[in-house]
mmCIF file of C-alpha atoms in Angstrom:
data_model
loop_
_atom_site.group_PDB
_atom_site.id
_atom_site.type_symbol
_atom_site.label_atom_id
_atom_site.label_comp_id
_atom_site.label_asym_id
_atom_site.label_seq_id
_atom_site.Cartn_x
_atom_site.Cartn_y
_atom_site.Cartn_z
ATOM 1 C CA MET A 2 -8.900 -5.421 18.887
ATOM 2 C CA LEU A 3 -5.417 -6.574 17.468
ATOM 3 C CA LEU A 4 -5.559 -10.227 16.643
ATOM 4 C CA PRO A 5 -2.247 -11.420 14.632
ATOM 5 C CA GLU A 6 -1.964 -12.917 11.755
ATOM 6 C CA PHE A 7 0.296 -17.419 12.156
ATOM 7 C CA TYR A 8 1.342 -18.997 9.079
ATOM 8 C CA TYR A 9 2.546 -22.359 8.997
ATOM 9 C CA PHE A 10 4.138 -23.961 6.324
ATOM 10 C CA ALA A 11 6.151 -27.333 6.041
ATOM 11 C CA SER A 12 8.753 -27.907 3.575
ATOM 12 C CA GLY A 13 9.386 -31.406 1.581
ATOM 13 C CA PRO A 14 12.512 -32.767 1.207
ATOM 14 C CA ARG A 15 14.949 -30.904 -1.176
ATOM 15 C CA THR A 16 18.342 -32.147 -3.203
ATOM 16 C CA THR A 17 21.353 -30.010 -3.044
ATOM 17 C CA SER A 18 22.166 -27.747 -5.756
ATOM 18 C CA LYS A 19 24.942 -30.701 -7.210
ATOM 19 C CA GLU A 20 21.928 -32.857 -7.642
ATOM 20 C CA ARG A 21 20.701 -32.991 -12.136
ATOM 21 C CA PRO A 22 17.562 -34.923 -11.704
ATOM 22 C CA ASP A 23 16.256 -36.466 -15.322
ATOM 23 C CA SER A 24 13.529 -34.247 -15.345
ATOM 24 C CA MET A 25 15.578 -30.569 -15.014
ATOM 25 C CA ILE A 26 15.601 -28.377 -18.744
ATOM 26 C CA THR A 27 19.052 -27.047 -18.754
ATOM 27 C CA LYS A 28 20.088 -24.692 -21.880
ATOM 28 C CA GLU A 29 21.617 -28.154 -23.559
ATOM 29 C CA ARG A 30 18.439 -30.169 -23.304
ATOM 30 C CA VAL A 31 16.102 -27.774 -24.353
ATOM 31 C CA THR A 32 16.030 -28.015 -28.151
ATOM 32 C CA ASN A 33 16.383 -32.734 -27.606
ATOM 33 C CA ILE A 34 12.830 -32.093 -25.307
ATOM 34 C CA PRO A 35 9.915 -34.221 -26.658
ATOM 35 C CA ILE A 36 6.848 -32.625 -26.580
ATOM 36 C CA ASP A 37 4.902 -35.316 -24.482
ATOM 37 C CA CYS A 38 7.376 -35.366 -22.164
ATOM 38 C CA GLU A 39 8.020 -31.613 -21.374
ATOM 39 C CA HIS A 40 4.481 -32.553 -21.050
ATOM 40 C CA ASN A 41 4.491 -34.727 -18.514
ATOM 41 C CA TRP A 42 7.888 -32.938 -16.469
ATOM 42 C CA LYS A 43 5.346 -29.870 -16.381
ATOM 43 C CA GLU A 44 2.347 -32.832 -15.173
ATOM 44 C CA ALA A 45 4.221 -34.557 -12.418
ATOM 45 C CA ASN A 46 4.886 -31.392 -10.689
ATOM 46 C CA GLN A 47 1.895 -29.554 -11.093
ATOM 47 C CA ASP A 48 -0.152 -33.111 -9.900
ATOM 48 C CA PHE A 49 2.909 -32.926 -6.531
ATOM 49 C CA TRP A 50 1.545 -29.385 -5.501
ATOM 50 C CA CYS A 51 -1.810 -30.899 -6.072
ATOM 51 C CA ARG A 52 -1.239 -33.453 -3.280
ATOM 52 C CA TYR A 53 1.523 -31.307 -1.393
ATOM 53 C CA LEU A 54 -0.738 -28.272 -0.870
ATOM 54 C CA GLY A 55 -3.789 -29.602 -1.651
ATOM 55 C CA GLY A 56 -3.665 -32.258 1.717
ATOM 56 C CA SER A 57 -3.503 -29.138 3.965
ATOM 57 C CA LEU A 58 -5.618 -27.180 2.421
ATOM 58 C CA ALA A 59 -8.270 -29.723 2.686
ATOM 59 C CA ILE A 60 -7.763 -30.467 6.487
ATOM 60 C CA LEU A 61 -8.088 -26.409 6.638
ATOM 61 C CA LEU A 62 -11.255 -25.952 4.787
ATOM 62 C CA ARG A 63 -12.722 -29.218 6.973
ATOM 63 C CA HIS A 64 -11.442 -27.830 9.863
ATOM 64 C CA ALA A 65 -12.667 -24.075 8.984
ATOM 65 C CA GLY A 66 -15.850 -25.342 8.765
ATOM 66 C CA TYR A 67 -16.615 -24.305 4.837
ATOM 67 C CA SER A 68 -19.225 -26.768 3.732
ATOM 68 C CA GLU A 69 -18.391 -29.404 0.732
ATOM 69 C CA GLU A 70 -19.683 -27.605 -2.545
ATOM 70 C CA ALA A 71 -16.892 -24.675 -1.484
ATOM 71 C CA GLN A 72 -13.734 -27.374 -0.101
ATOM 72 C CA TYR A 73 -14.112 -28.717 -3.646
ATOM 73 C CA GLY A 74 -14.457 -25.541 -5.368
ATOM 74 C CA HIS A 75 -11.152 -24.405 -4.050
ATOM 75 C CA TRP A 76 -9.538 -27.737 -4.473
ATOM 76 C CA LEU A 77 -11.220 -27.383 -7.978
ATOM 77 C CA PHE A 78 -9.334 -23.784 -7.956
ATOM 78 C CA LEU A 79 -5.805 -24.439 -6.165
ATOM 79 C CA ASN A 80 -5.507 -27.779 -9.287
ATOM 80 C CA LYS A 81 -6.176 -25.366 -12.288
ATOM 81 C CA VAL A 82 -4.815 -22.322 -11.550
ATOM 82 C CA ILE A 83 -2.460 -22.186 -8.344
ATOM 83 C CA ALA A 84 -0.359 -25.884 -8.972
ATOM 84 C CA PRO A 85 0.687 -25.014 -12.713
ATOM 85 C CA ASN A 86 2.500 -21.883 -10.967
ATOM 86 C CA LEU A 87 4.355 -23.082 -8.224
ATOM 87 C CA GLY A 88 7.252 -24.284 -10.768
ATOM 88 C CA LEU A 89 9.504 -27.535 -9.646
ATOM 89 C CA SER A 90 8.352 -29.873 -6.924
ATOM 90 C CA LEU A 91 9.931 -29.600 -3.766
ATOM 91 C CA HIS A 92 11.679 -33.439 -4.675
ATOM 92 C CA ALA A 93 13.695 -31.957 -7.332
ATOM 93 C CA GLN A 94 16.429 -29.501 -7.826
ATOM 94 C CA SER A 95 15.241 -25.784 -7.438
ATOM 95 C CA ARG A 96 16.594 -23.359 -9.501
ATOM 96 C CA TRP A 97 14.075 -20.303 -7.763
ATOM 97 C CA LYS A 98 14.178 -20.455 -4.355
ATOM 98 C CA SER A 99 11.280 -18.128 -3.105
ATOM 99 C CA PHE A 100 11.115 -15.143 -0.314
ATOM 100 C CA MET A 101 7.990 -16.376 0.542
ATOM 101 C CA THR A 102 9.559 -19.277 3.274
ATOM 102 C CA ASP A 103 12.580 -18.918 4.775
ATOM 103 C CA ASP A 104 13.537 -22.417 3.423
ATOM 104 C CA GLY A 105 12.484 -21.034 -0.411
ATOM 105 C CA GLY A 106 9.260 -22.888 -1.004
ATOM 106 C CA PRO A 107 6.520 -20.994 -2.828
ATOM 107 C CA VAL A 108 3.486 -20.880 -0.381
ATOM 108 C CA GLU A 109 1.971 -20.379 3.189
ATOM 109 C CA LEU A 110 -1.383 -21.133 4.433
ATOM 110 C CA SER A 111 -3.029 -18.853 7.276
ATOM 111 C CA TRP A 112 -6.147 -18.926 9.612
ATOM 112 C CA GLU A 113 -8.059 -15.357 9.561
ATOM 113 C CA TRP A 114 -9.262 -15.767 13.199
ATOM 114 C CA PRO A 115 -12.521 -13.539 14.020
ATOM 115 C CA VAL A 116 -13.905 -12.420 17.138
ATOM 116 C CA GLY A 117 -16.791 -13.535 18.934
ATOM 117 C CA THR A 118 -18.719 -16.551 16.821
ATOM 118 C CA GLU A 119 -17.935 -15.970 13.446
ATOM 119 C CA THR A 120 -15.912 -18.342 11.310
ATOM 120 C CA PRO A 121 -12.546 -18.635 10.633
ATOM 121 C CA LYS A 122 -11.569 -17.658 6.932
ATOM 122 C CA ILE A 123 -8.388 -19.475 5.213
ATOM 123 C CA ARG A 124 -6.458 -18.044 3.214
ATOM 124 C CA TYR A 125 -2.541 -18.654 0.929
ATOM 125 C CA SER A 126 0.111 -16.948 -0.685
ATOM 126 C CA ILE A 127 2.098 -17.372 -3.400
ATOM 127 C CA GLU A 128 4.385 -16.729 -5.923
ATOM 128 C CA PRO A 129 4.155 -18.183 -9.108
ATOM 129 C CA ILE A 130 7.072 -19.700 -10.573
ATOM 130 C CA GLY A 131 7.632 -20.202 -14.351
ATOM 131 C CA PRO A 132 8.841 -24.101 -14.817
ATOM 132 C CA GLN A 133 12.218 -22.086 -16.850
ATOM 133 C CA ALA A 134 12.518 -19.234 -13.445
ATOM 134 C CA GLY A 135 16.011 -19.025 -12.807
ATOM 135 C CA THR A 136 17.369 -20.506 -16.001
ATOM 136 C CA TRP A 137 18.640 -18.692 -19.007
ATOM 137 C CA LEU A 138 15.293 -19.139 -20.615
ATOM 138 C CA ASP A 139 13.568 -17.049 -17.716
ATOM 139 C CA PRO A 140 16.424 -15.688 -15.568
ATOM 140 C CA TYR A 141 14.298 -12.819 -14.164
ATOM 141 C CA ASN A 142 10.757 -15.361 -13.784
ATOM 142 C CA THR A 143 9.473 -13.070 -15.376
ATOM 143 C CA SER A 144 7.273 -15.028 -18.712
ATOM 144 C CA VAL A 145 5.117 -16.890 -15.379
ATOM 145 C CA LEU A 146 3.252 -13.429 -14.706
ATOM 146 C CA GLY A 147 0.744 -12.560 -17.726
ATOM 147 C CA PRO A 148 -0.437 -16.101 -18.708
ATOM 148 C CA PHE A 149 -0.604 -16.387 -13.951
ATOM 149 C CA ASN A 150 -2.788 -12.926 -14.700
ATOM 150 C CA LYS A 151 -4.960 -13.834 -17.377
ATOM 151 C CA PHE A 152 -5.549 -17.423 -15.149
ATOM 152 C CA LEU A 153 -7.245 -15.100 -12.368
ATOM 153 C CA LEU A 154 -8.999 -12.579 -14.760
ATOM 154 C CA GLU A 155 -10.384 -15.688 -16.162
ATOM 155 C CA THR A 156 -11.434 -17.511 -12.944
ATOM 156 C CA LEU A 157 -12.599 -15.148 -10.929
ATOM 157 C CA SER A 158 -15.373 -12.990 -11.951
ATOM 158 C CA GLU A 159 -14.330 -9.602 -9.000
ATOM 159 C CA THR A 160 -11.437 -9.618 -10.232
ATOM 160 C CA ALA A 161 -10.002 -6.145 -12.228
ATOM 161 C CA MET A 162 -6.440 -5.037 -13.041
ATOM 162 C CA VAL A 163 -6.286 -1.650 -13.147
ATOM 163 C CA TRP A 164 -4.380 -1.186 -9.991
ATOM 164 C CA PHE A 165 -1.605 -4.426 -11.077
ATOM 165 C CA ASN A 166 -0.854 -2.222 -14.191
ATOM 166 C CA HIS A 167 -0.293 0.462 -11.863
ATOM 167 C CA PHE A 168 2.107 -1.187 -9.630
ATOM 168 C CA GLU A 169 3.787 -3.247 -11.555
ATOM 169 C CA LYS A 170 5.176 -0.068 -13.931
ATOM 170 C CA GLU A 171 6.241 1.880 -11.193
ATOM 171 C CA PHE A 172 8.050 -0.599 -9.311
ATOM 172 C CA CYS A 173 9.434 -3.213 -11.682
ATOM 173 C CA PRO A 174 13.043 -1.808 -12.565
ATOM 174 C CA THR A 175 14.921 -2.532 -15.944
ATOM 175 C CA GLN A 176 17.122 -5.307 -17.232
ATOM 176 C CA GLU A 177 19.816 -3.358 -16.942
ATOM 177 C CA HIS A 178 19.510 -2.728 -13.043
ATOM 178 C CA PHE A 179 18.477 -6.580 -13.071
ATOM 179 C CA LEU A 180 21.972 -7.424 -14.195
ATOM 180 C CA ARG A 181 23.211 -5.517 -11.646
ATOM 181 C CA MET A 182 21.459 -6.944 -8.207
ATOM 182 C CA SER A 183 23.285 -7.461 -5.117
ATOM 183 C CA SER A 184 23.678 -10.842 -4.150
ATOM 184 C CA GLU A 185 21.782 -10.181 -0.809
ATOM 185 C CA ASP A 186 18.577 -9.051 -2.530
ATOM 186 C CA HIS A 187 16.175 -12.306 -2.771
ATOM 187 C CA SER A 188 15.371 -11.713 -6.691
ATOM 188 C CA THR A 189 11.181 -12.133 -5.680
ATOM 189 C CA HIS A 190 9.546 -9.740 -7.615
ATOM 190 C CA HIS A 191 5.348 -10.312 -6.525
ATOM 191 C CA PHE A 192 3.223 -12.089 -4.212
ATOM 192 C CA TYR A 193 -0.573 -13.236 -4.853
ATOM 193 C CA ALA A 194 -2.485 -13.320 -1.440
ATOM 194 C CA PHE A 195 -5.890 -15.841 -2.321
ATOM 195 C CA ASP A 196 -8.678 -15.314 0.828
ATOM 196 C CA LEU A 197 -11.321 -18.447 0.803
ATOM 197 C CA GLU A 198 -14.996 -17.239 1.429
ATOM 198 C CA ASP A 199 -17.794 -20.582 1.068
ATOM 199 C CA ASP A 200 -18.635 -18.690 -1.969
ATOM 200 C CA LYS A 201 -16.070 -16.882 -3.904
ATOM 201 C CA THR A 202 -12.444 -15.999 -3.801
ATOM 202 C CA THR A 203 -10.645 -13.000 -3.634
ATOM 203 C CA ALA A 204 -7.346 -12.272 -4.892
ATOM 204 C CA LYS A 205 -4.169 -9.600 -3.748
ATOM 205 C CA ALA A 206 -0.546 -9.076 -5.779
ATOM 206 C CA TYR A 207 2.186 -8.356 -3.299
ATOM 207 C CA PHE A 208 5.010 -6.394 -4.747
ATOM 208 C CA PHE A 209 9.040 -5.912 -3.923
ATOM 209 C CA PRO A 210 10.005 -1.766 -4.422
ATOM 210 C CA ALA A 211 13.390 -2.423 -3.225
ATOM 211 C CA LEU A 212 14.771 -2.285 -6.306
ATOM 212 C CA ARG A 213 13.531 -0.367 -8.407
ATOM 213 C CA ALA A 214 14.143 2.317 -5.618
ATOM 214 C CA GLN A 215 17.760 1.274 -6.084
ATOM 215 C CA GLU A 216 17.708 2.223 -9.981
ATOM 216 C CA ALA A 217 16.428 5.783 -9.184
ATOM 217 C CA LYS A 218 18.409 6.511 -6.477
ATOM 218 C CA MET A 219 15.614 6.947 -4.372
ATOM 219 C CA SER A 220 14.205 5.730 -0.660
ATOM 220 C CA THR A 221 12.320 3.327 -0.628
ATOM 221 C CA LEU A 222 9.643 5.233 1.114
ATOM 222 C CA ASP A 223 9.665 7.396 -0.993
ATOM 223 C CA VAL A 224 9.655 4.999 -3.943
ATOM 224 C CA ILE A 225 6.054 3.989 -2.167
ATOM 225 C CA CYS A 226 4.465 6.715 -1.703
ATOM 226 C CA GLN A 227 5.455 8.432 -5.042
ATOM 227 C CA ALA A 228 3.433 5.438 -6.757
ATOM 228 C CA ILE A 229 0.268 5.277 -4.650
ATOM 229 C CA SER A 230 -0.262 9.322 -4.883
ATOM 230 C CA ARG A 231 0.194 8.569 -8.380
ATOM 231 C CA ALA A 232 -2.543 5.478 -8.603
ATOM 232 C CA PRO A 233 -5.745 6.018 -10.615
ATOM 233 C CA GLN A 234 -8.689 6.974 -8.586
ATOM 234 C CA TRP A 235 -6.559 7.191 -5.522
ATOM 235 C CA ARG A 236 -7.023 10.892 -4.414
ATOM 236 C CA LEU A 237 -10.696 10.028 -4.391
ATOM 237 C CA ALA A 238 -9.623 7.333 -1.456
ATOM 238 C CA GLY A 239 -8.000 7.842 0.955
ATOM 239 C CA SER A 240 -5.331 10.593 0.517
ATOM 240 C CA GLN A 241 -5.405 11.865 3.622
ATOM 241 C CA ALA A 242 -4.573 8.313 4.827
ATOM 242 C CA LEU A 243 -1.204 8.435 3.519
ATOM 243 C CA VAL A 244 -0.048 11.019 4.583
ATOM 244 C CA SER A 245 -0.559 10.311 8.032
ATOM 245 C CA PHE A 246 1.071 6.749 7.316
ATOM 246 C CA ARG A 247 4.029 9.040 5.587
ATOM 247 C CA ASN A 248 4.176 11.508 9.019
ATOM 248 C CA PHE A 249 4.560 9.213 10.844
ATOM 249 C CA ALA A 250 7.589 6.999 8.575
ATOM 250 C CA THR A 251 9.585 10.299 8.804
ATOM 251 C CA LYS A 252 10.140 10.771 11.989
ATOM 252 C CA PRO A 253 13.310 10.833 13.949
ATOM 253 C CA ALA A 254 11.709 7.497 15.863
ATOM 254 C CA SER A 255 11.391 5.502 12.420
ATOM 255 C CA ALA A 256 14.154 6.383 11.352
ATOM 256 C CA LYS A 257 14.953 2.540 10.876
ATOM 257 C CA LEU A 258 12.035 1.264 9.215
ATOM 258 C CA GLU A 259 12.738 -1.220 6.848
ATOM 259 C CA PHE A 260 9.905 -0.332 3.980
ATOM 260 C CA SER A 261 10.018 -3.839 2.257
ATOM 261 C CA MET A 262 6.058 -4.581 0.227
ATOM 262 C CA LEU A 263 2.912 -2.942 -1.089
ATOM 263 C CA ALA A 264 0.257 -5.045 -1.407
ATOM 264 C CA ILE A 265 -3.015 -4.969 -3.414
ATOM 265 C CA ASP A 266 -6.767 -6.002 -3.868
ATOM 266 C CA LEU A 267 -7.018 -6.715 -6.725
ATOM 267 C CA VAL A 268 -10.368 -5.089 -7.656
ATOM 268 C CA GLU A 269 -11.812 -1.850 -8.746
ATOM 269 C CA PRO A 270 -9.262 0.464 -7.743
ATOM 270 C CA SER A 271 -12.274 2.737 -6.379
ATOM 271 C CA LEU A 272 -12.651 -0.702 -3.366
ATOM 272 C CA SER A 273 -9.002 -1.872 -3.404
ATOM 273 C CA ARG A 274 -7.393 -1.059 0.486
ATOM 274 C CA VAL A 275 -3.494 -0.237 -0.420
ATOM 275 C CA LYS A 276 -0.925 -1.957 3.169
ATOM 276 C CA ILE A 277 2.717 -0.481 3.254
ATOM 277 C CA TYR A 278 4.753 -3.715 4.935
ATOM 278 C CA TYR A 279 7.294 -3.008 7.110
ATOM 279 C CA ARG A 280 10.102 -4.409 9.474
ATOM 280 C CA CYS A 281 11.326 -3.649 12.570
ATOM 281 C CA ARG A 282 14.291 -4.866 14.095
ATOM 282 C CA ARG A 283 13.691 -4.047 17.559
ATOM 283 C CA THR A 284 11.554 -6.702 18.718
ATOM 284 C CA ASP A 285 10.565 -5.236 22.326
ATOM 285 C CA PHE A 286 7.115 -4.491 23.545
ATOM 286 C CA GLU A 287 7.735 -0.411 23.693
ATOM 287 C CA SER A 288 8.450 -0.373 20.105
ATOM 288 C CA VAL A 289 5.958 -3.202 19.032
ATOM 289 C CA VAL A 290 3.571 -0.403 20.221
ATOM 290 C CA HIS A 291 4.733 2.440 19.270
ATOM 291 C CA ASN A 292 4.259 0.776 15.503
ATOM 292 C CA LEU A 293 1.258 -0.533 16.056
ATOM 293 C CA THR A 294 -0.355 3.821 18.009
ATOM 294 C CA LEU A 295 2.213 5.221 14.050
ATOM 295 C CA GLY A 296 3.487 6.657 17.517
ATOM 296 C CA GLU A 297 0.593 8.269 19.011
ATOM 297 C CA ARG A 298 -0.205 8.682 22.164
ATOM 298 C CA GLU A 299 -4.413 8.913 22.031
ATOM 299 C CA ARG A 300 -3.942 6.201 19.580
ATOM 300 C CA ALA A 301 -2.533 3.903 22.221
ATOM 301 C CA ALA A 302 -4.923 5.129 23.967
ATOM 302 C CA ALA A 303 -7.934 3.924 21.745
ATOM 303 C CA LEU A 304 -5.919 0.561 21.406
ATOM 304 C CA ARG A 305 -5.170 0.077 25.203
ATOM 305 C CA GLN A 306 -7.339 -3.487 25.614
ATOM 306 C CA GLY A 307 -6.021 -4.286 22.251
ATOM 307 C CA LEU A 308 -2.896 -4.212 22.956
ATOM 308 C CA GLU A 309 -2.958 -5.540 26.652
ATOM 309 C CA SER A 310 -4.598 -8.411 25.141
ATOM 310 C CA LEU A 311 -1.290 -8.191 22.186
ATOM 311 C CA ARG A 312 0.863 -7.874 25.483
ATOM 312 C CA ALA A 313 -0.427 -11.177 27.016
ATOM 313 C CA LEU A 314 -0.159 -13.249 23.653
ATOM 314 C CA TRP A 315 3.707 -11.407 23.363
ATOM 315 C CA ASP A 316 4.866 -12.903 26.522
ATOM 316 C CA ALA A 317 3.098 -16.654 26.771
ATOM 317 C CA LEU A 318 4.168 -16.941 23.035
ATOM 318 C CA PHE A 319 7.830 -15.686 23.615
ATOM 319 C CA GLN A 320 8.321 -16.809 26.745
ATOM 320 C CA VAL A 321 9.612 -13.105 27.891
ATOM 321 C CA ASP A 322 8.011 -9.968 30.340
ATOM 322 C CA SER A 323 7.455 -7.239 29.004
ATOM 323 C CA GLN A 324 6.782 -5.286 31.462
ATOM 324 C CA SER A 325 10.805 -5.566 32.169
ATOM 325 C CA LYS A 326 11.409 -3.460 28.967
ATOM 326 C CA THR A 327 13.529 -7.318 27.769
ATOM 327 C CA SER A 328 13.610 -7.224 23.848
ATOM 328 C CA LEU A 329 13.926 -11.191 21.867
ATOM 329 C CA PRO A 330 17.008 -13.081 21.695
ATOM 330 C CA TYR A 331 18.487 -11.604 19.130
ATOM 331 C CA VAL A 332 18.226 -13.563 15.603
ATOM 332 C CA ASN A 333 20.935 -12.931 12.510
ATOM 333 C CA HIS A 334 18.116 -13.705 9.566
ATOM 334 C CA GLN A 335 16.998 -11.495 6.581
ATOM 335 C CA THR A 336 13.312 -11.768 8.586
ATOM 336 C CA ALA A 337 14.468 -11.110 11.945
ATOM 337 C CA GLY A 338 12.642 -8.487 14.030
ATOM 338 C CA ILE A 339 8.548 -8.006 13.832
ATOM 339 C CA LEU A 340 6.704 -7.309 10.781
ATOM 340 C CA TYR A 341 4.354 -4.642 10.194
ATOM 341 C CA TYR A 342 1.295 -3.302 8.319
ATOM 342 C CA ALA A 343 -0.295 -0.452 7.634
ATOM 343 C CA GLU A 344 -3.269 -0.689 5.571
ATOM 344 C CA LEU A 345 -4.541 2.365 4.013
ATOM 345 C CA ARG A 346 -8.674 1.784 3.257
ATOM 346 C CA PRO A 347 -11.062 3.839 0.553
ATOM 347 C CA GLY A 348 -12.632 6.968 2.957
ATOM 348 C CA SER A 349 -10.504 6.495 5.564
ATOM 349 C CA SER A 350 -8.298 9.688 6.954
ATOM 350 C CA MET A 351 -6.143 7.072 9.043
ATOM 351 C CA PRO A 352 -4.032 3.663 8.352
ATOM 352 C CA SER A 353 -4.833 1.083 10.813
ATOM 353 C CA THR A 354 -1.758 -1.689 11.756
ATOM 354 C CA LYS A 355 -1.343 -4.857 12.214
ATOM 355 C CA ILE A 356 1.943 -7.257 13.469
ATOM 356 C CA TYR A 357 3.092 -10.576 12.768
ATOM 357 C CA LEU A 358 4.784 -12.456 15.643
ATOM 358 C CA PRO A 359 7.185 -13.873 14.155
ATOM 359 C CA VAL A 360 7.105 -18.141 15.510
ATOM 360 C CA ARG A 361 9.182 -18.815 13.074
ATOM 361 C CA HIS A 362 12.561 -16.876 15.186
ATOM 362 C CA TYR A 363 11.106 -16.541 18.653
ATOM 363 C CA SER A 364 8.591 -19.108 20.283
ATOM 364 C CA VAL A 365 10.433 -22.662 21.221
ATOM 365 C CA THR A 366 8.506 -25.528 19.501
ATOM 366 C CA ASP A 367 4.970 -25.545 17.337
ATOM 367 C CA GLN A 368 3.965 -27.396 20.559
ATOM 368 C CA HIS A 369 4.591 -24.483 22.690
ATOM 369 C CA ILE A 370 2.676 -22.300 19.527
ATOM 370 C CA THR A 371 -0.170 -25.142 19.534
ATOM 371 C CA THR A 372 -0.573 -24.945 23.205
ATOM 372 C CA THR A 373 -0.171 -20.979 23.733
ATOM 373 C CA LEU A 374 -2.734 -19.658 20.709
ATOM 374 C CA SER A 375 -5.557 -22.943 22.070
ATOM 375 C CA SER A 376 -5.301 -20.684 25.487
ATOM 376 C CA TYR A 377 -5.593 -17.625 24.358
ATOM 377 C CA PHE A 378 -8.241 -18.576 21.284
ATOM 378 C CA ARG A 379 -10.890 -18.864 23.884
ATOM 379 C CA THR A 380 -11.264 -16.016 25.318
ATOM 380 C CA SER A 381 -11.573 -13.887 22.023
ATOM 381 C CA VAL A 382 -13.179 -16.446 19.231
ATOM 382 C CA HIS A 383 -15.774 -19.472 19.419
ATOM 383 C CA HIS A 384 -15.291 -22.128 21.384
ATOM 384 C CA CYS A 385 -15.752 -24.185 18.061
ATOM 385 C CA ALA A 386 -13.551 -22.421 16.155
ATOM 386 C CA VAL A 387 -11.315 -23.698 18.734
ATOM 387 C CA GLN A 388 -11.709 -27.063 18.933
ATOM 388 C CA GLY A 389 -11.154 -26.862 14.802
ATOM 389 C CA TYR A 390 -7.541 -24.986 15.097
ATOM 390 C CA LYS A 391 -6.701 -28.044 17.927
ATOM 391 C CA LYS A 392 -7.413 -30.822 15.218
ATOM 392 C CA THR A 393 -6.085 -29.148 12.273
ATOM 393 C CA MET A 394 -2.643 -28.662 14.556
ATOM 394 C CA GLN A 395 -2.615 -32.050 15.264
ATOM 395 C CA SER A 396 -3.453 -33.169 11.956
ATOM 396 C CA LEU A 397 -0.484 -30.889 10.247
ATOM 397 C CA LEU A 398 2.317 -31.594 12.626
#
């Protein structure tokens, strides 16, 4: 069955670009900052993210049924590894606007809802941001990458960087191309995501290949497929799945798809999935079926039950009648439309697909979303999980 993923992110107050907090490090001040003051400045931002993100994460973990030991372990990881690498607090003047959320914040929290009696899994995604990101000292937020990856290798025992290093080399544009970036291009280059198990945390990395495609004068799809085909051990893992996806992506009906992102698991290559993210500006349900089935009627028949369940949720969330082939209201935004991804698994000849339902742009209120999902989940997940979801939303909203 197809089950969507939903993200909730609440941003704190932000200052305007004209304000200049005393704690802000600028070119003219950098040589005059005593070491202890700089240390306190970093600690203040880390403390903000521990409280701001940690509070919400604690609520999610508790209501999702994680053990107390697991809750403490995940909070400790957030405190020691994540919070120091999220940049300035939302109360400070932000010099780096993350593409993670529409308001520029660098964090998203999510639930993964299984079918049946399994407990939900809590996850979060971040963009690591260095303390000087967006300044002349670190204009493209590149200094944080090495230290952050080192932290992951030291703290998450199953982490491997073989594929990260490969795709970083394939997708990172040259310094000269950075300087020629259009004002319409976002500056984010990497996301990381963390799946929280009761006994461990696993990591994923996300890459944005559009700038490299511009520089190489190639389509983003071609750059993605070329990078995947060159990846160590890829031919042993899932080359047929890539061929199947490329066949779909190059059909005339897929001509307007926007290929935006690639994700990998930070594990050994033989165990890693590859996810290719693509956005479609069409918002009618017929287009949803086309993109989820990769344009194959046989696949649509196999997914019929899941698609009908998704149709019912779609109509309820967005208050439309999808049978009438009605599109959702037009939204002029960079993240409007529908985001999908195709997952290429080791040993699989066909990609699996998932959809992100864009509740931020097309649903009326948070209360409507919560009520609709609670009703939907009663038919697809365990009753106790539904109660935990409702309690969580009541605490967070």
